[in-house]
């Protein structure tokens, strides 16, 4: 264990902990922009600077290892001034359109600007301009809003192992780019969206469906593969408008393209909405009572004539445990046969 | 997963996904993890960054190969030769876990003799993997005591699927790589609740919790709990039901939420079987290819529209919550089954889904400690026998329920269908990253359809050249059972002589041409290997040109 002092509080943390992590472990807040707890630190934005006794210049807490006897102060007038400067620089080159930005309410930059009272356009410097649009159907990339924190590059490399994007060019022209600046063509896991601290990366299908006010968030499980990732459905007026995942669950907030972007089927106009009975070649819409009475009658007649084992049931690996339990109980107890299986025992 | 259950006691993953991070060696065989279980692949990549060594054995150069120290490109259907060959080397080099073998296993000597013939040379001859690589893989896996094996349908969807699983289990038993944290045998389930559907006993031979229907005491327990007499006769599997429908002994079928027309092998056979029924009820969220054949169709709620639990591939029971209301007259399956049972004169009444889970827990101790309240924040992995039990991350810490683990000799059986002059290519089927299963859900998601909406067959560049097939050209793939027209994707993923078709696309349904030969034990059809011909589609204009030229 390492013992150090942060803001007059003596704390102890495990070896290999950064000053930022140490502070967070003990509920001491330090503002950050480029750092993400699940990714390696780059020390790029300098929002997280702190004063460490014995070191003359402010240090980025996300890259400085905590050491025994270290004395840290997270906020002084000078440090706050420097942080404000960092923000002003970023925001001077950031489109001032929180009004229509999809990320409003879910943006680290907006929150910090609010906290530090930084308004748009302090310097009338040169602005970056990115006319091109990316043709991929999943991810909207608005490079003008990119603050070059590098989280997306890191998550794509460290977590997803795809390396679809990287820093391109240098200095003022620096930007996040695919190779040869082609349209993004990757696994579309959306991990980069999940870690982006601004509105630079968003889901295309989220556009104008609703931001972060008046939405309901419900935790549930992805309907697709056996991994069973935790997802949070964001809902507005009985419509799923976005799927996210909380970093605190076993899947650590990571999802794949199906889990993150594959929810539109729920509102498909092709959903079955009425019980149907086949009359000759046509289907006829009927009431539930009619449909079930008809089906139950048929099953009973067949059972009477041919025995219960002339009836079989196939259930689904997509139904819940409760439904599967009840389905087999129905086949065994109500119909009277063990002819029950699920289609994909795989 | 009968193979695994017969050996260790349970057919489920023995480790949790979290444990992947602590493994030294990750051996992936017959699993395209990065596309079929992408978030599990994320964990493997994390482990890789921490220094884990990854071995991938697959007929295709799947995306995980990028992280592998060793890629064993095996011929489809030759897994047993590779696995036995590795075991041979492990024994030869003394890398086995003698203590584990002595204390926890039986049948070692006889099995060891059965390995004799599987020299690396022989294994190379059958599997096509160079013997140096087989030796290297054996040393990596055998040299570690924190090694996990991962597999999916690439292993089980063979006529010899059960033997494949046995061969995998032998390897883990030989090295004692099971029953501890960070080491085990892990079948990755394809669909979100395959584990739960099996646990809940939508299986013809067992009651919930894998309790045998033909065991009198167990049957009496369930008769008492459910208040009705029960049939002692094990039922038919899904594939057997299709055959029984064809021969007329099965008259009616009730299908809840599945689309066998697309997902079962040999589509023509399935359609014919369903058409032979006197009565078919289908309960689903869409008018699927299977629903089209039904006499009664019942509109169901999807998993965003109901409460309940799913059990994921690591045995973790997790809470599914109602997010939105279903379409006005669609109903969740529980409500429908209750309605049905009342009409059949055998009412099954529950006030909530949780009551159903509680009944399940009373009948299967492994589930007894799980309540909705406990699942509020995080899921719990079974076995969880009591309300204060934390659940079980890895199985067999305290030994194996069946006592000693048997070593079972596994002879190599070639795939049921081999190539011939007429059908010179081996077709394998599987999934891709973007679509899911029969596509009934993902194909109704616009961006997914835009990006991955077209069926394709992966073909090696050399084969393309030989046949004069260009990337993107529509070609014909034909087997003894049927044929599809499909776009060619020239790809370095497949080796020469092998083609791959994803299963999701009804307009080019791979299962028109695959094989319904069954594994004799678990009766899973052989989707994975079948012999096909690959041909250009020559239009009349082309022919004319050729004739003139
Ligand atoms: S969507 Fe995933 S793969 Fe694509 S760039 Fe983002 S992180 Fe990388
Ligand atoms: S796109 Fe977002 S995550 Fe990526 S560098 Fe820009 S601001 Fe950071
Ligand atoms: S998000 Fe992807 S990996 Fe996770 S359960 Fe869904 S389909 Fe599987
Ligand atoms: S958060 Fe530490 S430098 Fe950006």
mmCIF file of C-alpha atoms in Angstrom, chain A residues 51-304:
data_model
loop_
_atom_site.group_PDB
_atom_site.id
_atom_site.type_symbol
_atom_site.label_atom_id
_atom_site.label_comp_id
_atom_site.label_asym_id
_atom_site.label_seq_id
_atom_site.Cartn_x
_atom_site.Cartn_y
_atom_site.Cartn_z
ATOM 1 C CA UNK A 51 -0.015 20.557 -7.474
ATOM 2 C CA UNK A 52 2.439 18.156 -5.900
ATOM 3 C CA UNK A 53 4.663 19.419 -3.111
ATOM 4 C CA UNK A 54 8.275 19.506 -4.192
ATOM 5 C CA UNK A 55 7.512 19.639 -7.912
ATOM 6 C CA UNK A 56 7.593 23.164 -9.262
ATOM 7 C CA UNK A 57 5.161 22.743 -12.191
ATOM 8 C CA UNK A 58 1.632 21.315 -12.167
ATOM 9 C CA UNK A 59 1.480 17.604 -13.008
ATOM 10 C CA UNK A 60 -1.160 15.705 -14.933
ATOM 11 C CA UNK A 61 -2.674 13.471 -12.276
ATOM 12 C CA UNK A 62 -3.805 10.838 -14.783
ATOM 13 C CA UNK A 63 -0.220 9.969 -15.697
ATOM 14 C CA UNK A 64 1.545 10.574 -12.389
ATOM 15 C CA UNK A 65 1.907 7.499 -10.194
ATOM 16 C CA UNK A 66 0.968 7.943 -6.584
ATOM 17 C CA UNK A 67 4.016 7.622 -4.335
ATOM 18 C CA UNK A 68 4.566 7.186 -0.630
ATOM 19 C CA UNK A 69 4.542 10.443 1.251
ATOM 20 C CA UNK A 70 3.297 12.423 -1.726
ATOM 21 C CA UNK A 71 1.347 15.580 -0.876
ATOM 22 C CA UNK A 72 -1.180 16.591 -3.513
ATOM 23 C CA UNK A 73 -3.433 19.590 -3.836
ATOM 24 C CA UNK A 74 -6.093 19.286 -6.496
ATOM 25 C CA UNK A 75 -7.283 22.849 -6.642
ATOM 26 C CA UNK A 76 -5.473 26.174 -6.307
ATOM 27 C CA UNK A 77 -6.274 29.484 -7.981
ATOM 28 C CA UNK A 78 -3.361 28.964 -10.386
ATOM 29 C CA UNK A 79 -4.449 25.475 -11.312
ATOM 30 C CA UNK A 80 -8.043 26.532 -11.841
ATOM 31 C CA UNK A 81 -6.806 29.384 -14.033
ATOM 32 C CA UNK A 82 -4.776 26.948 -16.117
ATOM 33 C CA UNK A 83 -7.719 24.580 -16.438
ATOM 34 C CA UNK A 84 -9.906 27.401 -17.561
ATOM 35 C CA UNK A 85 -7.318 28.280 -20.170
ATOM 36 C CA UNK A 86 -7.323 24.718 -21.455
ATOM 37 C CA UNK A 87 -11.085 24.859 -21.787
ATOM 38 C CA UNK A 88 -11.058 28.272 -23.439
ATOM 39 C CA UNK A 89 -8.597 27.043 -26.016
ATOM 40 C CA UNK A 90 -10.685 24.016 -26.842
ATOM 41 C CA UNK A 91 -13.934 25.903 -26.921
ATOM 42 C CA UNK A 92 -12.533 28.690 -29.060
ATOM 43 C CA UNK A 93 -12.314 26.104 -31.775
ATOM 44 C CA UNK A 94 -15.537 24.296 -31.021
ATOM 45 C CA UNK A 95 -18.795 24.939 -32.860
ATOM 46 C CA UNK A 96 -21.037 26.872 -30.554
ATOM 47 C CA UNK A 97 -24.115 24.754 -31.254
ATOM 48 C CA UNK A 98 -25.012 22.932 -28.065
ATOM 49 C CA UNK A 99 -28.523 24.084 -28.961
ATOM 50 C CA UNK A 100 -28.905 21.428 -31.632
ATOM 51 C CA UNK A 101 -26.123 19.052 -30.630
ATOM 52 C CA UNK A 102 -27.186 15.455 -30.006
ATOM 53 C CA UNK A 103 -24.805 15.240 -27.054
ATOM 54 C CA UNK A 104 -26.341 18.037 -25.042
ATOM 55 C CA UNK A 105 -26.881 16.696 -21.564
ATOM 56 C CA UNK A 106 -24.327 13.948 -22.100
ATOM 57 C CA UNK A 107 -21.200 15.939 -22.864
ATOM 58 C CA UNK A 108 -18.133 16.272 -20.653
ATOM 59 C CA UNK A 109 -17.044 19.415 -22.462
ATOM 60 C CA UNK A 110 -20.396 21.094 -21.919
ATOM 61 C CA UNK A 111 -20.339 20.200 -18.233
ATOM 62 C CA UNK A 112 -16.826 21.541 -17.746
ATOM 63 C CA UNK A 113 -17.596 24.705 -19.676
ATOM 64 C CA UNK A 114 -20.576 25.164 -17.410
ATOM 65 C CA UNK A 115 -18.544 24.499 -14.278
ATOM 66 C CA UNK A 116 -15.793 26.912 -15.307
ATOM 67 C CA UNK A 117 -18.091 29.479 -16.825
ATOM 68 C CA UNK A 118 -16.421 29.372 -20.211
ATOM 69 C CA UNK A 119 -18.531 30.728 -23.027
ATOM 70 C CA UNK A 120 -17.993 30.147 -26.690
ATOM 71 C CA UNK A 121 -15.689 32.192 -28.923
ATOM 72 C CA UNK A 122 -13.167 33.912 -26.706
ATOM 73 C CA UNK A 123 -10.489 33.998 -29.328
ATOM 74 C CA UNK A 124 -11.545 34.777 -32.846
ATOM 75 C CA UNK A 125 -8.904 32.411 -34.096
ATOM 76 C CA UNK A 126 -8.964 30.271 -37.178
ATOM 77 C CA UNK A 127 -11.564 27.541 -37.064
ATOM 78 C CA UNK A 128 -11.230 24.084 -38.382
ATOM 79 C CA UNK A 129 -13.664 23.127 -41.070
ATOM 80 C CA UNK A 130 -14.627 19.650 -42.176
ATOM 81 C CA UNK A 131 -17.044 19.517 -45.032
ATOM 82 C CA UNK A 132 -17.051 15.779 -45.709
ATOM 83 C CA UNK A 133 -19.672 13.376 -44.419
ATOM 84 C CA UNK A 134 -19.078 9.750 -43.802
ATOM 85 C CA UNK A 135 -21.331 7.333 -45.698
ATOM 86 C CA UNK A 136 -21.425 4.547 -43.104
ATOM 87 C CA UNK A 137 -24.934 3.849 -41.793
ATOM 88 C CA UNK A 138 -24.099 3.612 -38.084
ATOM 89 C CA UNK A 139 -21.837 6.363 -36.799
ATOM 90 C CA UNK A 140 -22.094 10.103 -37.294
ATOM 91 C CA UNK A 141 -18.646 11.670 -37.093
ATOM 92 C CA UNK A 142 -18.665 15.413 -36.630
ATOM 93 C CA UNK A 143 -14.985 16.238 -36.594
ATOM 94 C CA UNK A 144 -15.585 19.907 -35.905
ATOM 95 C CA UNK A 145 -16.708 18.875 -32.434
ATOM 96 C CA UNK A 146 -13.722 16.629 -31.873
ATOM 97 C CA UNK A 147 -11.382 17.808 -29.145
ATOM 98 C CA UNK A 148 -8.688 15.303 -30.120
ATOM 99 C CA UNK A 149 -8.734 13.627 -26.748
ATOM 100 C CA UNK A 150 -7.833 10.336 -28.411
ATOM 101 C CA UNK A 151 -10.206 8.158 -26.414
ATOM 102 C CA UNK A 152 -11.821 6.750 -29.547
ATOM 103 C CA UNK A 153 -8.439 5.803 -30.991
ATOM 104 C CA UNK A 154 -7.490 4.087 -27.778
ATOM 105 C CA UNK A 155 -10.734 2.181 -27.322
ATOM 106 C CA UNK A 156 -10.628 0.976 -30.915
ATOM 107 C CA UNK A 157 -7.105 -0.271 -30.385
ATOM 108 C CA UNK A 158 -7.051 -1.428 -26.786
ATOM 109 C CA UNK A 159 -10.544 -2.785 -26.309
ATOM 110 C CA UNK A 160 -11.795 -3.613 -29.761
ATOM 111 C CA UNK A 161 -8.483 -4.460 -31.381
ATOM 112 C CA UNK A 162 -9.600 -3.051 -34.709
ATOM 113 C CA UNK A 163 -7.453 0.058 -35.219
ATOM 114 C CA UNK A 164 -9.938 1.576 -37.620
ATOM 115 C CA UNK A 165 -9.037 5.141 -36.687
ATOM 116 C CA UNK A 166 -5.969 7.120 -35.691
ATOM 117 C CA UNK A 167 -4.597 10.627 -35.441
ATOM 118 C CA UNK A 168 -3.914 11.942 -38.896
ATOM 119 C CA UNK A 169 -1.803 15.004 -39.764
ATOM 120 C CA UNK A 170 -0.100 17.223 -37.221
ATOM 121 C CA UNK A 171 -0.676 20.432 -35.346
ATOM 122 C CA UNK A 172 -3.666 22.527 -36.273
ATOM 123 C CA UNK A 173 -4.641 20.117 -39.026
ATOM 124 C CA UNK A 174 -4.571 17.151 -36.720
ATOM 125 C CA UNK A 175 -7.723 15.067 -36.804
ATOM 126 C CA UNK A 176 -9.074 11.604 -36.162
ATOM 127 C CA UNK A 177 -9.140 9.768 -39.411
ATOM 128 C CA UNK A 178 -9.460 6.391 -41.037
ATOM 129 C CA UNK A 179 -6.646 5.333 -43.288
ATOM 130 C CA UNK A 180 -6.798 7.313 -46.539
ATOM 131 C CA UNK A 181 -9.747 9.182 -45.019
ATOM 132 C CA UNK A 182 -12.141 6.661 -46.416
ATOM 133 C CA UNK A 183 -15.582 6.137 -44.952
ATOM 134 C CA UNK A 184 -15.475 4.314 -41.666
ATOM 135 C CA UNK A 185 -15.669 0.588 -42.393
ATOM 136 C CA UNK A 186 -15.124 -1.285 -39.163
ATOM 137 C CA UNK A 187 -16.906 -3.509 -36.689
ATOM 138 C CA UNK A 188 -19.263 -0.661 -35.750
ATOM 139 C CA UNK A 189 -19.239 -1.699 -32.137
ATOM 140 C CA UNK A 190 -19.782 1.916 -31.164
ATOM 141 C CA UNK A 191 -17.271 1.662 -28.338
ATOM 142 C CA UNK A 192 -15.799 4.919 -29.655
ATOM 143 C CA UNK A 193 -19.159 6.635 -29.279
ATOM 144 C CA UNK A 194 -19.450 5.335 -25.748
ATOM 145 C CA UNK A 195 -16.157 6.907 -24.682
ATOM 146 C CA UNK A 196 -16.290 10.128 -26.712
ATOM 147 C CA UNK A 197 -16.606 13.011 -24.262
ATOM 148 C CA UNK A 198 -18.290 15.317 -26.785
ATOM 149 C CA UNK A 199 -20.802 15.217 -29.603
ATOM 150 C CA UNK A 200 -18.144 14.329 -32.158
ATOM 151 C CA UNK A 201 -19.326 10.728 -32.321
ATOM 152 C CA UNK A 202 -22.988 9.741 -32.196
ATOM 153 C CA UNK A 203 -25.270 7.037 -33.505
ATOM 154 C CA UNK A 204 -26.794 8.039 -36.823
ATOM 155 C CA UNK A 205 -30.133 6.523 -35.939
ATOM 156 C CA UNK A 206 -30.241 8.562 -32.728
ATOM 157 C CA UNK A 207 -30.569 11.799 -34.636
ATOM 158 C CA UNK A 208 -33.389 14.012 -33.359
ATOM 159 C CA UNK A 209 -35.065 11.147 -31.561
ATOM 160 C CA UNK A 210 -34.523 12.820 -28.224
ATOM 161 C CA UNK A 211 -31.598 13.842 -26.071
ATOM 162 C CA UNK A 212 -31.282 13.319 -22.329
ATOM 163 C CA UNK A 213 -34.329 15.088 -20.963
ATOM 164 C CA UNK A 214 -37.638 13.364 -20.492
ATOM 165 C CA UNK A 215 -36.277 9.999 -21.343
ATOM 166 C CA UNK A 216 -36.652 6.874 -19.349
ATOM 167 C CA UNK A 217 -33.702 4.533 -18.857
ATOM 168 C CA UNK A 218 -34.339 0.842 -18.303
ATOM 169 C CA UNK A 219 -31.625 -1.728 -17.671
ATOM 170 C CA UNK A 220 -32.117 -5.018 -19.439
ATOM 171 C CA UNK A 221 -30.231 -7.684 -21.408
ATOM 172 C CA UNK A 222 -29.291 -7.673 -25.076
ATOM 173 C CA UNK A 223 -31.683 -9.829 -27.105
ATOM 174 C CA UNK A 224 -29.035 -11.344 -29.355
ATOM 175 C CA UNK A 225 -26.125 -13.644 -28.641
ATOM 176 C CA UNK A 226 -25.365 -15.850 -25.661
ATOM 177 C CA UNK A 227 -22.900 -13.359 -24.226
ATOM 178 C CA UNK A 228 -25.878 -11.625 -22.661
ATOM 179 C CA UNK A 229 -24.491 -8.113 -22.317
ATOM 180 C CA UNK A 230 -26.117 -5.642 -19.972
ATOM 181 C CA UNK A 231 -27.752 -2.844 -21.891
ATOM 182 C CA UNK A 232 -29.653 0.266 -20.935
ATOM 183 C CA UNK A 233 -32.541 1.139 -23.186
ATOM 184 C CA UNK A 234 -33.341 4.820 -23.436
ATOM 185 C CA UNK A 235 -36.986 5.282 -24.123
ATOM 186 C CA UNK A 236 -39.156 8.162 -25.181
ATOM 187 C CA UNK A 237 -42.872 7.800 -25.719
ATOM 188 C CA UNK A 238 -42.813 4.031 -25.887
ATOM 189 C CA UNK A 239 -39.993 4.014 -28.412
ATOM 190 C CA UNK A 240 -36.428 2.874 -27.857
ATOM 191 C CA UNK A 241 -34.340 5.781 -29.072
ATOM 192 C CA UNK A 242 -30.890 4.602 -28.049
ATOM 193 C CA UNK A 243 -29.098 1.678 -26.433
ATOM 194 C CA UNK A 244 -26.153 2.223 -24.130
ATOM 195 C CA UNK A 245 -24.400 0.105 -21.544
ATOM 196 C CA UNK A 246 -23.205 0.959 -18.066
ATOM 197 C CA UNK A 247 -19.499 0.611 -17.384
ATOM 198 C CA UNK A 248 -20.132 -0.917 -13.961
ATOM 199 C CA UNK A 249 -21.520 -4.236 -15.179
ATOM 200 C CA UNK A 250 -19.518 -7.342 -16.048
ATOM 201 C CA UNK A 251 -19.393 -6.387 -19.725
ATOM 202 C CA UNK A 252 -17.825 -3.084 -18.651
ATOM 203 C CA UNK A 253 -20.067 -1.036 -20.908
ATOM 204 C CA UNK A 254 -18.847 -2.657 -24.103
ATOM 205 C CA UNK A 255 -21.307 -3.879 -26.718
ATOM 206 C CA UNK A 256 -21.226 -5.056 -30.306
ATOM 207 C CA UNK A 257 -22.996 -3.658 -33.333
ATOM 208 C CA UNK A 258 -26.068 -5.829 -32.801
ATOM 209 C CA UNK A 259 -26.520 -4.927 -29.177
ATOM 210 C CA UNK A 260 -25.864 -1.229 -29.681
ATOM 211 C CA UNK A 261 -27.561 -0.559 -32.993
ATOM 212 C CA UNK A 262 -29.869 -3.537 -33.570
ATOM 213 C CA UNK A 263 -33.061 -2.403 -31.820
ATOM 214 C CA UNK A 264 -35.168 -0.991 -34.653
ATOM 215 C CA UNK A 265 -36.935 -4.283 -35.258
ATOM 216 C CA UNK A 266 -39.026 -3.582 -32.170
ATOM 217 C CA UNK A 267 -40.919 -0.838 -33.983
ATOM 218 C CA UNK A 268 -40.995 -2.541 -37.332
ATOM 219 C CA UNK A 269 -44.302 -2.059 -39.144
ATOM 220 C CA UNK A 270 -44.083 -5.742 -39.927
ATOM 221 C CA UNK A 271 -44.682 -6.821 -36.340
ATOM 222 C CA UNK A 272 -47.507 -9.293 -35.979
ATOM 223 C CA UNK A 273 -50.354 -7.523 -34.249
ATOM 224 C CA UNK A 274 -53.343 -9.821 -34.489
ATOM 225 C CA UNK A 275 -53.978 -13.500 -33.893
ATOM 226 C CA UNK A 276 -54.604 -15.183 -37.241
ATOM 227 C CA UNK A 277 -56.341 -18.376 -38.253
ATOM 228 C CA UNK A 278 -55.810 -19.949 -41.640
ATOM 229 C CA UNK A 279 -59.035 -20.311 -43.601
ATOM 230 C CA UNK A 280 -58.183 -22.211 -46.765
ATOM 231 C CA UNK A 281 -55.317 -20.178 -48.143
ATOM 232 C CA UNK A 282 -56.065 -16.863 -46.478
ATOM 233 C CA UNK A 283 -55.317 -15.855 -42.909
ATOM 234 C CA UNK A 284 -58.191 -14.302 -41.021
ATOM 235 C CA UNK A 285 -57.725 -11.980 -38.047
ATOM 236 C CA UNK A 286 -59.528 -13.227 -34.961
ATOM 237 C CA UNK A 287 -59.694 -12.436 -31.257
ATOM 238 C CA UNK A 288 -57.304 -14.039 -28.787
ATOM 239 C CA UNK A 289 -60.136 -16.051 -27.282
ATOM 240 C CA UNK A 290 -61.096 -17.407 -30.662
ATOM 241 C CA UNK A 291 -57.534 -18.231 -31.650
ATOM 242 C CA UNK A 292 -56.649 -19.978 -28.423
ATOM 243 C CA UNK A 293 -59.955 -21.850 -28.182
ATOM 244 C CA UNK A 294 -59.539 -23.013 -31.762
ATOM 245 C CA UNK A 295 -55.931 -24.129 -31.258
ATOM 246 C CA UNK A 296 -56.655 -25.814 -27.923
ATOM 247 C CA UNK A 297 -59.624 -27.602 -29.482
ATOM 248 C CA UNK A 298 -57.489 -28.894 -32.330
ATOM 249 C CA UNK A 299 -54.771 -30.111 -29.987
ATOM 250 C CA UNK A 300 -57.313 -31.878 -27.805
ATOM 251 C CA UNK A 301 -58.912 -33.571 -30.800
ATOM 252 C CA UNK A 302 -55.558 -34.749 -32.095
ATOM 253 C CA UNK A 303 -54.592 -36.000 -28.663
ATOM 254 C CA UNK A 304 -57.874 -37.902 -28.389
#
